[in-house]
Coordinates of C-alpha atoms in Angstrom, one line a residue:
X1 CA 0.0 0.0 0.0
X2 CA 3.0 2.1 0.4
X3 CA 2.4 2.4 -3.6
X4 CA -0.4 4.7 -3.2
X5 CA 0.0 7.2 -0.4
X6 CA -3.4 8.6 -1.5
X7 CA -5.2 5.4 -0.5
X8 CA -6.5 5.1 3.7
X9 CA -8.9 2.9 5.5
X10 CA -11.3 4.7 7.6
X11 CA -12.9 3.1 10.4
X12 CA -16.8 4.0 10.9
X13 CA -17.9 1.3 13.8
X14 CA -16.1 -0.7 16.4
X15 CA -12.6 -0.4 17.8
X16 CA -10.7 -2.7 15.9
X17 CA -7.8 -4.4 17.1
X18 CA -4.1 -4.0 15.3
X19 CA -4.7 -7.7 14.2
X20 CA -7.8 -7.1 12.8
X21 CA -7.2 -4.0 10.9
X22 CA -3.6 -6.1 9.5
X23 CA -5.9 -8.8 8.4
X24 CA -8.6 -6.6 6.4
X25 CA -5.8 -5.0 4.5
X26 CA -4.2 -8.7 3.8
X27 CA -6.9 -9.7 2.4
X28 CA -8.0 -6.3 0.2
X29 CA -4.4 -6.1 -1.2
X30 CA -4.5 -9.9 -2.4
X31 CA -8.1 -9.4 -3.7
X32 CA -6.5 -5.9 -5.0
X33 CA -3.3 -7.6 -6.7
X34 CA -5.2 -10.8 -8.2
X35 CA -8.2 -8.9 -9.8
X36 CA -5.1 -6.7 -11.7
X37 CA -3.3 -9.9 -12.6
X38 CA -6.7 -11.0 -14.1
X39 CA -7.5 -8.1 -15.9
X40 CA -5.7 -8.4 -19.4
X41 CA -6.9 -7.4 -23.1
X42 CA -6.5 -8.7 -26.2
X43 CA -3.3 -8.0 -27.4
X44 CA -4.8 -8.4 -31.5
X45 CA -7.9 -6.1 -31.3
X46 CA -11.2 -8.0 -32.6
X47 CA -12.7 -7.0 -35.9
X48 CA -14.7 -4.2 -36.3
X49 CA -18.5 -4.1 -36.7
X50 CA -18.1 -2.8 -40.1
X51 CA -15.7 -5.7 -41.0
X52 CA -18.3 -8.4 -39.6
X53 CA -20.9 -7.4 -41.6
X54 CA -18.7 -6.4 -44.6
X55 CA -17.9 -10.5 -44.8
X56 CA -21.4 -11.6 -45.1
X57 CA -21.5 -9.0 -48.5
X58 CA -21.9 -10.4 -52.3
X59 CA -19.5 -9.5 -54.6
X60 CA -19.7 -6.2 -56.1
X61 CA -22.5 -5.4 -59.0
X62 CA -20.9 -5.6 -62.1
X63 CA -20.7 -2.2 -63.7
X64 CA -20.1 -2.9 -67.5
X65 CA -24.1 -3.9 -67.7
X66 CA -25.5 -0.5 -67.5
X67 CA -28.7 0.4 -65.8
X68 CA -31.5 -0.9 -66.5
X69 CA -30.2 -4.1 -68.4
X70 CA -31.8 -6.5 -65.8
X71 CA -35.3 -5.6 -67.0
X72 CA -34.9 -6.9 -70.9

């Protein structure tokens, strides 16, 4: 915790004993150190929304058969 000199524990009810007080902070830093450990990204971001949807597009129209060609 010496990391952060910001950081403090303030205690609202009770009169807690050294012990206890060591023992809270044991077992927020581990719960503080293993949730950082745990949170990692992808280090290859995913595709894009306009990339998913491109995929599922037909090939492009051809454009040599001029408009209106389909209806003969």
């Amino acid at each position: 915790m010496s990391e952060n000199p910001d950081l403090s524990i303030a205690v609202t009810s009770g009169e807690p004993t050294p012990e206890e007080l060591a023992a809270v902070i044991a077992v927020i830093s581990e719960t503080y150190v293993a949730e950082v450990e745990a949170a990692k990204t992808e280090d290859k971001p995913g595709l894009s929304e306009w990339m998913r949807t491109r995929r599922q597009m037909r090939s492009s129209p051809d454009r040599n058969i001029g408009f209106g060609s389909w209806a003969r």
